[in-house]
mmCIF file of C-alpha atoms in Angstrom:
data_model
loop_
_atom_site.group_PDB
_atom_site.id
_atom_site.type_symbol
_atom_site.label_atom_id
_atom_site.label_comp_id
_atom_site.label_asym_id
_atom_site.label_seq_id
_atom_site.Cartn_x
_atom_site.Cartn_y
_atom_site.Cartn_z
ATOM 1 C CA MET A 26 -17.912 -30.943 -0.015
ATOM 2 C CA THR A 27 -18.675 -32.315 3.401
ATOM 3 C CA ALA A 28 -21.715 -31.440 5.448
ATOM 4 C CA ASN A 29 -19.492 -29.619 7.917
ATOM 5 C CA GLU A 30 -17.280 -27.798 5.549
ATOM 6 C CA ASN A 31 -18.673 -24.344 6.565
ATOM 7 C CA GLU A 32 -18.199 -25.022 10.316
ATOM 8 C CA THR A 33 -15.283 -23.930 12.232
ATOM 9 C CA PRO A 34 -13.756 -26.763 14.446
ATOM 10 C CA GLY A 35 -14.230 -26.111 18.112
ATOM 11 C CA LEU A 36 -16.937 -23.537 17.668
ATOM 12 C CA THR A 37 -20.707 -24.187 18.096
ATOM 13 C CA GLN A 38 -23.780 -22.182 16.963
ATOM 14 C CA LYS A 39 -24.490 -19.479 19.457
ATOM 15 C CA GLY A 40 -27.765 -18.170 20.689
ATOM 16 C CA PRO A 41 -29.032 -14.652 20.397
ATOM 17 C CA ARG A 42 -26.796 -11.898 21.918
ATOM 18 C CA VAL A 43 -29.982 -10.228 23.125
ATOM 19 C CA THR A 44 -31.206 -11.313 26.531
ATOM 20 C CA SER A 45 -34.092 -10.617 28.807
ATOM 21 C CA ASN A 46 -34.726 -10.737 32.637
ATOM 22 C CA ILE A 47 -38.069 -12.486 32.244
ATOM 23 C CA ASP A 48 -38.711 -15.783 34.049
ATOM 24 C CA TRP A 49 -40.754 -17.472 31.301
ATOM 25 C CA ASN A 50 -41.989 -20.173 33.708
ATOM 26 C CA ALA A 51 -43.206 -17.818 36.419
ATOM 27 C CA ASP A 52 -46.953 -17.117 36.815
ATOM 28 C CA GLY A 53 -48.145 -13.555 37.573
ATOM 29 C CA LYS A 54 -47.174 -10.191 35.933
ATOM 30 C CA GLN A 55 -43.588 -9.353 35.198
ATOM 31 C CA HIS A 56 -42.456 -5.888 33.963
ATOM 32 C CA GLY A 57 -38.876 -6.368 32.557
ATOM 33 C CA TYR A 58 -36.486 -5.644 29.827
ATOM 34 C CA ILE A 59 -35.106 -7.107 26.802
ATOM 35 C CA SER A 60 -31.425 -5.938 26.532
ATOM 36 C CA ALA A 61 -29.425 -5.691 23.379
ATOM 37 C CA PRO A 62 -25.705 -4.939 23.646
ATOM 38 C CA TYR A 63 -24.710 -1.560 22.194
ATOM 39 C CA SER A 64 -21.323 -0.369 22.681
ATOM 40 C CA ALA A 65 -21.157 3.354 21.646
ATOM 41 C CA ASN A 66 -19.016 6.412 22.244
ATOM 42 C CA ASP A 67 -21.026 7.509 25.121
ATOM 43 C CA SER A 68 -21.505 4.078 26.706
ATOM 44 C CA ALA A 69 -18.708 1.561 26.179
ATOM 45 C CA TRP A 70 -20.517 -1.297 27.865
ATOM 46 C CA GLY A 71 -23.950 -0.092 27.111
ATOM 47 C CA ALA A 72 -27.254 -1.706 25.959
ATOM 48 C CA VAL A 73 -30.565 -0.815 24.355
ATOM 49 C CA ARG A 74 -33.339 -1.849 26.748
ATOM 50 C CA VAL A 75 -36.711 -2.749 25.406
ATOM 51 C CA PRO A 76 -39.520 -2.734 28.045
ATOM 52 C CA ILE A 77 -41.532 -5.943 28.098
ATOM 53 C CA THR A 78 -44.514 -7.126 30.113
ATOM 54 C CA VAL A 79 -45.376 -10.838 30.458
ATOM 55 C CA ILE A 80 -48.577 -11.981 32.121
ATOM 56 C CA ARG A 81 -48.909 -15.618 32.682
ATOM 57 C CA ASN A 82 -51.415 -17.790 34.492
ATOM 58 C CA GLY A 83 -51.117 -21.531 33.970
ATOM 59 C CA PRO A 84 -51.596 -23.282 30.736
ATOM 60 C CA GLY A 85 -53.494 -21.637 27.848
ATOM 61 C CA PRO A 86 -52.959 -19.776 24.618
ATOM 62 C CA SER A 87 -49.931 -17.547 24.102
ATOM 63 C CA VAL A 88 -49.919 -14.355 22.186
ATOM 64 C CA LEU A 89 -47.391 -11.537 21.465
ATOM 65 C CA PHE A 90 -48.617 -7.887 21.099
ATOM 66 C CA THR A 91 -46.166 -5.401 19.715
ATOM 67 C CA GLY A 92 -46.266 -1.596 19.128
ATOM 68 C CA GLY A 93 -43.563 0.936 18.267
ATOM 69 C CA ASN A 94 -42.072 -1.143 15.456
ATOM 70 C CA HIS A 95 -41.815 2.230 13.801
ATOM 71 C CA GLY A 96 -41.164 5.136 16.089
ATOM 72 C CA ASP A 97 -43.693 7.666 14.749
ATOM 73 C CA GLU A 98 -46.813 5.362 15.294
ATOM 74 C CA TYR A 99 -48.399 5.946 18.668
ATOM 75 C CA GLU A 100 -51.685 4.100 19.105
ATOM 76 C CA GLY A 101 -50.153 0.754 19.650
ATOM 77 C CA PRO A 102 -47.635 1.863 22.194
ATOM 78 C CA ILE A 103 -50.222 3.874 24.245
ATOM 79 C CA ALA A 104 -52.786 1.093 24.139
ATOM 80 C CA LEU A 105 -50.319 -1.585 25.134
ATOM 81 C CA LYS A 106 -48.787 0.555 27.976
ATOM 82 C CA LYS A 107 -52.269 1.041 29.447
ATOM 83 C CA LEU A 108 -53.314 -2.620 29.212
ATOM 84 C CA ALA A 109 -49.898 -3.834 30.619
ATOM 85 C CA ALA A 110 -50.640 -1.841 33.752
ATOM 86 C CA SER A 111 -54.402 -2.654 34.126
ATOM 87 C CA ILE A 112 -54.764 -6.357 33.282
ATOM 88 C CA ASP A 113 -55.300 -8.486 36.402
ATOM 89 C CA PRO A 114 -53.086 -11.680 36.108
ATOM 90 C CA ALA A 115 -55.868 -13.651 37.840
ATOM 91 C CA SER A 116 -58.152 -13.026 34.936
ATOM 92 C CA VAL A 117 -55.686 -14.386 32.385
ATOM 93 C CA HIS A 118 -55.468 -17.878 30.874
ATOM 94 C CA GLY A 119 -52.113 -18.727 29.269
ATOM 95 C CA THR A 120 -49.548 -16.181 28.425
ATOM 96 C CA ILE A 121 -49.752 -12.600 27.164
ATOM 97 C CA ILE A 122 -46.540 -10.823 26.051
ATOM 98 C CA MET A 123 -46.650 -7.182 25.479
ATOM 99 C CA ILE A 124 -43.930 -4.989 23.960
ATOM 100 C CA PRO A 125 -45.316 -1.456 23.629
ATOM 101 C CA CYS A 126 -42.190 0.040 22.062
ATOM 102 C CA LEU A 127 -40.361 -2.711 20.137
ATOM 103 C CA ASN A 128 -37.933 -0.144 18.705
ATOM 104 C CA PRO A 129 -37.210 2.329 21.574
ATOM 105 C CA PRO A 130 -34.447 4.347 19.720
ATOM 106 C CA ALA A 131 -36.991 5.161 16.897
ATOM 107 C CA VAL A 132 -39.687 5.897 19.250
ATOM 108 C CA GLN A 133 -37.539 8.293 21.303
ATOM 109 C CA VAL A 134 -36.860 10.418 18.283
ATOM 110 C CA GLY A 135 -40.284 9.935 16.564
ATOM 111 C CA ALA A 136 -38.713 8.389 13.457
ATOM 112 C CA ARG A 137 -39.689 5.467 11.239
ATOM 113 C CA CYS A 138 -35.944 4.054 11.247
ATOM 114 C CA SER A 139 -33.636 3.657 14.197
ATOM 115 C CA PRO A 140 -31.264 6.592 14.575
ATOM 116 C CA LEU A 141 -28.626 4.164 15.856
ATOM 117 C CA ASP A 142 -28.198 2.291 12.627
ATOM 118 C CA GLY A 143 -30.574 3.849 10.075
ATOM 119 C CA VAL A 144 -32.500 0.476 9.750
ATOM 120 C CA ASN A 145 -36.176 0.131 9.245
ATOM 121 C CA MET A 146 -37.115 -2.627 11.720
ATOM 122 C CA ASN A 147 -39.979 -3.904 9.673
ATOM 123 C CA ARG A 148 -37.629 -4.496 6.719
ATOM 124 C CA ALA A 149 -34.963 -6.339 8.827
ATOM 125 C CA PHE A 150 -36.655 -9.563 9.753
ATOM 126 C CA PRO A 151 -35.622 -12.307 10.608
ATOM 127 C CA GLY A 152 -32.673 -10.335 11.794
ATOM 128 C CA GLN A 153 -29.103 -11.362 12.553
ATOM 129 C CA ARG A 154 -27.391 -12.394 15.635
ATOM 130 C CA THR A 155 -24.270 -10.369 14.852
ATOM 131 C CA GLY A 156 -26.012 -7.551 12.935
ATOM 132 C CA SER A 157 -26.802 -3.962 13.794
ATOM 133 C CA ILE A 158 -28.829 -3.102 16.923
ATOM 134 C CA THR A 159 -32.148 -3.379 14.961
ATOM 135 C CA GLU A 160 -31.059 -6.589 13.288
ATOM 136 C CA MET A 161 -30.237 -8.192 16.668
ATOM 137 C CA LEU A 162 -33.653 -7.173 18.161
ATOM 138 C CA CYS A 163 -35.378 -8.678 15.091
ATOM 139 C CA HIS A 164 -33.291 -11.842 15.619
ATOM 140 C CA TYR A 165 -34.492 -12.154 19.162
ATOM 141 C CA VAL A 166 -38.147 -11.713 18.226
ATOM 142 C CA THR A 167 -37.772 -14.394 15.549
ATOM 143 C CA TYR A 168 -35.778 -17.084 17.399
ATOM 144 C CA VAL A 169 -36.776 -16.450 21.092
ATOM 145 C CA LEU A 170 -40.220 -14.953 21.222
ATOM 146 C CA LEU A 171 -41.989 -16.307 18.206
ATOM 147 C CA PRO A 172 -41.471 -19.950 19.245
ATOM 148 C CA ARG A 173 -43.235 -19.204 22.536
ATOM 149 C CA VAL A 174 -46.445 -17.902 21.042
ATOM 150 C CA GLU A 175 -49.250 -19.058 18.808
ATOM 151 C CA ALA A 176 -50.255 -15.567 17.460
ATOM 152 C CA VAL A 177 -48.550 -12.190 16.832
ATOM 153 C CA ILE A 178 -50.536 -8.898 16.712
ATOM 154 C CA ASP A 179 -48.391 -6.034 15.408
ATOM 155 C CA LEU A 180 -50.026 -2.594 15.909
ATOM 156 C CA HIS A 181 -49.106 0.027 13.330
ATOM 157 C CA SER A 182 -50.457 3.449 12.163
ATOM 158 C CA GLY A 183 -49.610 5.632 9.282
ATOM 159 C CA GLY A 184 -46.873 7.429 10.973
ATOM 160 C CA LYS A 185 -45.877 10.988 9.805
ATOM 161 C CA THR A 186 -46.223 10.230 6.071
ATOM 162 C CA LEU A 187 -49.500 8.311 5.688
ATOM 163 C CA ASP A 188 -53.079 8.579 6.982
ATOM 164 C CA PHE A 189 -55.639 5.741 6.934
ATOM 165 C CA VAL A 190 -59.225 4.927 7.671
ATOM 166 C CA PRO A 191 -58.332 2.703 10.737
ATOM 167 C CA PHE A 192 -58.183 -1.061 9.673
ATOM 168 C CA ALA A 193 -57.047 -4.424 10.916
ATOM 169 C CA ALA A 194 -55.476 -6.476 8.207
ATOM 170 C CA MET A 195 -54.314 -9.919 7.104
ATOM 171 C CA HIS A 196 -52.630 -11.245 3.997
ATOM 172 C CA TYR A 197 -53.827 -13.614 1.424
ATOM 173 C CA LEU A 198 -52.588 -17.014 2.649
ATOM 174 C CA ASN A 199 -52.214 -20.316 0.689
ATOM 175 C CA ASP A 200 -52.812 -22.448 3.846
ATOM 176 C CA ALA A 201 -56.693 -22.549 4.310
ATOM 177 C CA GLU A 202 -56.614 -23.504 7.877
ATOM 178 C CA GLN A 203 -54.160 -20.760 8.785
ATOM 179 C CA PHE A 204 -56.331 -18.370 6.796
ATOM 180 C CA GLU A 205 -59.415 -19.307 8.823
ATOM 181 C CA ARG A 206 -57.601 -18.873 12.166
ATOM 182 C CA THR A 207 -56.208 -15.482 11.170
ATOM 183 C CA LYS A 208 -59.621 -14.399 9.823
ATOM 184 C CA GLY A 209 -61.096 -15.070 13.241
ATOM 185 C CA VAL A 210 -58.619 -12.744 14.843
ATOM 186 C CA ILE A 211 -59.275 -9.977 12.333
ATOM 187 C CA GLN A 212 -62.971 -10.206 12.886
ATOM 188 C CA ALA A 213 -62.516 -10.215 16.583
ATOM 189 C CA PHE A 214 -60.386 -7.067 16.659
ATOM 190 C CA ASP A 215 -63.299 -5.332 14.915
ATOM 191 C CA ALA A 216 -61.705 -2.269 13.519
ATOM 192 C CA PRO A 217 -63.821 0.113 11.324
ATOM 193 C CA ILE A 218 -62.278 -1.820 8.366
ATOM 194 C CA SER A 219 -61.329 -5.472 8.124
ATOM 195 C CA LEU A 220 -58.874 -5.694 5.276
ATOM 196 C CA ILE A 221 -57.335 -8.424 3.251
ATOM 197 C CA ILE A 222 -54.217 -6.826 1.652
ATOM 198 C CA GLU A 223 -51.913 -7.446 -1.137
ATOM 199 C CA GLU A 224 -48.909 -5.106 -0.242
ATOM 200 C CA LEU A 225 -46.521 -3.414 -2.557
ATOM 201 C CA ASP A 226 -43.520 -5.107 -0.797
ATOM 202 C CA THR A 227 -43.239 -7.542 2.175
ATOM 203 C CA GLU A 228 -39.557 -8.462 2.117
ATOM 204 C CA GLY A 229 -38.059 -8.227 5.631
ATOM 205 C CA MET A 230 -41.276 -7.806 7.378
ATOM 206 C CA ILE A 231 -42.226 -9.488 10.649
ATOM 207 C CA ASP A 232 -45.455 -10.498 8.772
ATOM 208 C CA GLY A 233 -43.690 -13.095 6.625
ATOM 209 C CA VAL A 234 -41.579 -14.564 9.385
ATOM 210 C CA VAL A 235 -44.717 -15.209 11.419
ATOM 211 C CA GLU A 236 -46.858 -16.466 8.530
ATOM 212 C CA GLU A 237 -44.168 -18.790 7.226
ATOM 213 C CA SER A 238 -44.078 -20.395 10.709
ATOM 214 C CA GLY A 239 -47.763 -21.359 10.239
ATOM 215 C CA LYS A 240 -48.889 -19.044 13.039
ATOM 216 C CA ILE A 241 -51.551 -16.345 13.213
ATOM 217 C CA PHE A 242 -50.452 -12.815 12.234
ATOM 218 C CA MET A 243 -52.508 -9.648 12.003
ATOM 219 C CA PHE A 244 -51.528 -6.006 11.978
ATOM 220 C CA THR A 245 -53.240 -2.758 12.081
ATOM 221 C CA GLU A 246 -52.973 0.657 10.425
ATOM 222 C CA LEU A 247 -54.761 3.191 12.799
ATOM 223 C CA SER A 248 -54.855 6.635 11.291
ATOM 224 C CA GLY A 249 -51.670 8.473 11.021
ATOM 225 C CA GLY A 250 -50.043 11.895 10.655
ATOM 226 C CA GLY A 251 -47.730 11.200 13.523
ATOM 227 C CA THR A 252 -50.226 11.707 16.225
ATOM 228 C CA THR A 253 -53.296 9.981 17.859
ATOM 229 C CA THR A 254 -56.960 10.711 18.531
ATOM 230 C CA PRO A 255 -59.115 9.524 21.375
ATOM 231 C CA GLU A 256 -60.975 7.377 18.795
ATOM 232 C CA THR A 257 -57.977 5.691 17.342
ATOM 233 C CA VAL A 258 -56.420 4.914 20.777
ATOM 234 C CA GLN A 259 -59.822 3.413 21.851
ATOM 235 C CA ILE A 260 -59.892 1.203 18.737
ATOM 236 C CA ALA A 261 -56.440 -0.060 19.414
ATOM 237 C CA GLU A 262 -57.175 -0.744 23.130
ATOM 238 C CA GLN A 263 -60.549 -2.361 22.547
ATOM 239 C CA GLY A 264 -59.217 -4.420 19.706
ATOM 240 C CA VAL A 265 -56.419 -5.855 21.685
ATOM 241 C CA VAL A 266 -58.797 -6.827 24.460
ATOM 242 C CA ASN A 267 -61.223 -8.294 21.840
ATOM 243 C CA VAL A 268 -58.404 -10.453 20.523
ATOM 244 C CA MET A 269 -57.579 -11.708 24.063
ATOM 245 C CA HIS A 270 -61.258 -12.729 24.423
ATOM 246 C CA HIS A 271 -61.309 -14.427 21.094
ATOM 247 C CA LEU A 272 -58.114 -16.492 21.639
ATOM 248 C CA GLY A 273 -59.142 -17.417 25.192
ATOM 249 C CA ASN A 274 -56.606 -15.464 27.084
ATOM 250 C CA LEU A 275 -59.555 -13.578 28.816
ATOM 251 C CA ASP A 276 -62.989 -14.870 29.609
ATOM 252 C CA GLY A 277 -65.954 -13.393 27.918
ATOM 253 C CA GLU A 278 -66.832 -12.297 24.297
ATOM 254 C CA PRO A 279 -65.333 -9.528 22.173
ATOM 255 C CA ASN A 280 -67.039 -6.094 22.588
ATOM 256 C CA THR A 281 -68.054 -5.572 18.969
ATOM 257 C CA ARG A 282 -68.898 -2.372 17.130
ATOM 258 C CA GLU A 283 -72.311 -3.781 16.206
ATOM 259 C CA TRP A 284 -73.014 -4.602 19.938
ATOM 260 C CA ARG A 285 -72.126 -0.976 20.765
ATOM 261 C CA GLY A 286 -74.610 0.303 18.178
ATOM 262 C CA GLU A 287 -71.767 1.487 15.835
ATOM 263 C CA THR A 288 -71.349 0.716 12.125
ATOM 264 C CA PRO A 289 -70.175 -2.908 11.790
ATOM 265 C CA SER A 290 -66.685 -3.418 10.500
ATOM 266 C CA ARG A 291 -66.508 -3.050 6.685
ATOM 267 C CA VAL A 292 -64.888 -6.019 4.958
ATOM 268 C CA MET A 293 -62.576 -4.754 2.206
ATOM 269 C CA ALA A 294 -59.507 -5.793 0.171
ATOM 270 C CA THR A 295 -56.613 -4.303 -1.704
ATOM 271 C CA PRO A 296 -56.134 -7.198 -4.154
ATOM 272 C CA ASP A 297 -53.236 -5.950 -6.442
ATOM 273 C CA VAL A 298 -51.119 -3.092 -7.420
ATOM 274 C CA ASN A 299 -54.109 -1.197 -8.901
ATOM 275 C CA SER A 300 -55.075 -0.280 -5.360
ATOM 276 C CA TYR A 301 -52.060 1.995 -5.127
ATOM 277 C CA THR A 302 -51.282 5.406 -6.822
ATOM 278 C CA ILE A 303 -47.521 6.318 -6.779
ATOM 279 C CA SER A 304 -45.969 9.742 -7.255
ATOM 280 C CA ASP A 305 -43.681 10.342 -10.258
ATOM 281 C CA GLU A 306 -42.311 13.773 -9.290
ATOM 282 C CA THR A 307 -41.392 16.152 -6.579
ATOM 283 C CA GLY A 308 -43.761 18.968 -5.584
ATOM 284 C CA LEU A 309 -46.591 20.244 -3.503
ATOM 285 C CA TYR A 310 -49.310 17.535 -3.140
ATOM 286 C CA GLU A 311 -52.962 18.643 -3.608
ATOM 287 C CA CYS A 312 -55.222 15.793 -2.457
ATOM 288 C CA LEU A 313 -58.547 16.139 -4.209
ATOM 289 C CA VAL A 314 -60.478 13.335 -2.373
ATOM 290 C CA THR A 315 -61.213 13.027 1.322
ATOM 291 C CA LEU A 316 -60.226 10.026 3.261
ATOM 292 C CA GLY A 317 -63.106 7.567 3.184
ATOM 293 C CA ASP A 318 -64.675 8.901 -0.011
ATOM 294 C CA GLU A 319 -65.754 6.739 -2.844
ATOM 295 C CA VAL A 320 -63.849 7.043 -6.161
ATOM 296 C CA VAL A 321 -64.314 5.599 -9.642
ATOM 297 C CA ASP A 322 -61.629 4.125 -12.015
ATOM 298 C CA GLY A 323 -59.838 6.888 -13.843
ATOM 299 C CA GLN A 324 -61.004 9.782 -11.503
ATOM 300 C CA LEU A 325 -58.634 12.684 -10.841
ATOM 301 C CA ILE A 326 -57.617 12.249 -7.048
ATOM 302 C CA GLY A 327 -54.539 14.468 -6.767
ATOM 303 C CA ARG A 328 -52.273 17.004 -8.281
ATOM 304 C CA ILE A 329 -48.539 17.706 -7.711
ATOM 305 C CA HIS A 330 -47.407 21.300 -8.246
ATOM 306 C CA SER A 331 -43.919 22.347 -9.092
ATOM 307 C CA ILE A 332 -42.009 24.238 -6.416
ATOM 308 C CA GLU A 333 -39.298 25.550 -8.697
ATOM 309 C CA LYS A 334 -41.327 27.429 -11.319
ATOM 310 C CA THR A 335 -44.669 29.087 -11.912
ATOM 311 C CA GLY A 336 -46.761 28.588 -15.131
ATOM 312 C CA LEU A 337 -46.209 24.758 -15.228
ATOM 313 C CA GLU A 338 -49.165 22.372 -15.417
ATOM 314 C CA PRO A 339 -49.351 20.206 -12.339
ATOM 315 C CA GLY A 340 -48.799 16.432 -12.504
ATOM 316 C CA LEU A 341 -52.154 14.679 -12.554
ATOM 317 C CA TYR A 342 -52.785 11.505 -10.554
ATOM 318 C CA TYR A 343 -55.849 9.181 -11.093
ATOM 319 C CA ALA A 344 -57.508 6.291 -9.355
ATOM 320 C CA ASN A 345 -56.439 2.981 -10.990
ATOM 321 C CA ARG A 346 -59.774 1.415 -9.814
ATOM 322 C CA SER A 347 -63.110 2.124 -8.364
ATOM 323 C CA GLY A 348 -63.418 1.822 -4.651
ATOM 324 C CA THR A 349 -62.908 3.794 -1.496
ATOM 325 C CA LEU A 350 -59.926 5.911 -0.502
ATOM 326 C CA ILE A 351 -58.682 4.217 2.646
ATOM 327 C CA GLY A 352 -55.173 5.598 2.690
ATOM 328 C CA ARG A 353 -53.435 8.753 1.579
ATOM 329 C CA HIS A 354 -50.139 10.536 1.479
ATOM 330 C CA PHE A 355 -50.145 12.909 4.520
ATOM 331 C CA PRO A 356 -47.436 15.552 4.022
ATOM 332 C CA GLY A 357 -48.001 18.503 1.705
ATOM 333 C CA LEU A 358 -44.719 17.657 -0.017
ATOM 334 C CA ALA A 359 -44.442 14.581 -2.320
ATOM 335 C CA ARG A 360 -41.508 12.956 -3.916
ATOM 336 C CA PRO A 361 -41.006 10.354 -6.583
ATOM 337 C CA GLY A 362 -42.011 6.881 -5.374
ATOM 338 C CA ASP A 363 -44.365 8.217 -2.561
ATOM 339 C CA CYS A 364 -47.589 6.355 -2.132
ATOM 340 C CA LEU A 365 -50.264 8.955 -2.771
ATOM 341 C CA ALA A 366 -53.427 6.786 -2.401
ATOM 342 C CA VAL A 367 -54.564 3.422 -1.354
ATOM 343 C CA ILE A 368 -57.974 2.322 -2.737
ATOM 344 C CA GLY A 369 -59.899 -0.609 -1.116
ATOM 345 C CA ILE A 370 -62.741 -2.550 -2.613
ATOM 346 C CA ASP A 371 -65.722 -4.032 -0.746
ATOM 347 C CA GLN A 372 -65.878 -7.818 0.008
ATOM 348 C CA ASP A 373 -69.055 -9.609 0.852
ATOM 349 C CA GLU A 374 -67.029 -11.413 3.509
ATOM 350 C CA LEU A 375 -63.440 -12.267 4.379
ATOM 351 C CA LEU A 376 -62.725 -14.906 1.826
#
């Protein structure tokens, strides 16, 4: 076997099919588009256009902020839209890239997955050049945007199916220096909870792509239920500005909760699968614990009642560890495999 056995003579590796109208070397503020080709029945030479704002002012740190990775999560898109309009380029050092709605087809229909290909964007990274529309957009983020930045901040919420005590999160990382840099960003964002998380599954997430490149990655989960509150939008907006201050994109210091006279960010962790309670059946979910309440290991936290028949005992669901209920299933209907509860435990500090 030769080194070039899988190459076709006369053909070379091609770049992304997705393009943008951004001049990456220009100072100032640009409101433009990322354009992904999408030939459909109603638009033969059509494209999906993703709004993007780039604010650049000379040398300095570079950061990518994204929202709308999932289309039913709204704090991130609203906060980034507001900041993209309000930030004065003269106050910026380096480069700020903002994509309020990374997955416009999903945002337009308020769905977690894109209606164009049925793909969950945050399970499709690093993407594919010749893949579906969602995979092409992931490929562009991975191979065009990520090399341009030092940090990625991905703003999520619980969407229609989950609700959370708002938190900013990072993963456990083997690289101590990368962990420390990421920890600084989490602390600067200053959400009500600062969380170190061990997730149930991370395959295909933007998280791993960024972390494997050695760069800073943090994400949020800001409430849920498929809506927003004034508080959660404010947390998102202030957190983004705080991160810009921390990284050096804007002069000044982060505006912390403690400085504002609010309860300081609570440092917590979900260290393993015992933090999660998963449904085994279909039925009406009765949550017995209020979000933010303390629970003890073995405590009854929910029941699932049969829809089809009366007189049946409900399915009983218990906490697998002592801690705080920081996330819960939001709809009244549960199905097998649904995450019913997320329990966090207190940490003295980010490790």
